[in-house]
Amino acid sequence: MRLGRDFFARDTRTVAREVLGKYLVRILDGIPLAVRLTETEAYIGRLDKACHAYHNRRTQRTETLFAPPGTAYIYLIYGMHHCLNFVTEAEGEPSAVLIRGGEARSGLPILCRNRFRREWADLSAYQRKQFLNGPGKLCQALGLTRAENGCSLLGETLFLCDDLADLGLETPPEDRTPPVIHTGRRIGIDYAEEAAFFPWRYFY
DNA sequence: CTTCAGATGCTCT
DNA sequence: GAGCATCTGAAGA
């Protein structure tokens, strides 16, 4: 079953927690790419110095955070990588869930070529183990860039779902037991003072 | 396994 | 002009 707007229109930390284990699907050139989400972070504009839209800060970049829940917020970081977020809360409450990691479930050959311009069989064990364990890696594999900033997550080519039946695939056995979720500090925001210590990173 | 430097360009001041 | 919600490869332990 696909996730609707109501899923995203809730407390950001709840969404960050509950989206773990769900599948992010992108249909690219007719081919379904699917990633099971394993790591997220919550960013809440109202309270959070680490959020780009802290105190409702409105600039060209943060405009997407004011879009309806269920919108993709994608920005360029460090001049060469992209980060994907899901906009959350009621429309106009600038908040989002950063997608930090996942595991490939469909379209592995494409995901792999997007990331390494090589075949899965040619990757080292280290490369396989670290395949999608970072926000930039995930965007690169899925071919998501600023061109997709502001796109709906409720559409026909980019969406989330509960299971892989939507894609005509069987859900693997290891995906059937609910993940045990851990929390921790968010990564790479040491500048954000007390907010750097909020336990708003979720993973399993 | 760990640390570290360097890449690279957009965004806001 | 400064800073950034990162990744990679090389080198060391």
Tab-separated table of C-alpha atoms (C1' of nucleotides) in Angstrom, chain B residues 3 7 13:
chain	number	residue	atom	x	y	z
B	3	DT	C1'	41.734	9.072	10.242
B	7	DA	C1'	36.966	17.881	-4.261
B	13	DT	C1'	25.533	37.726	3.999
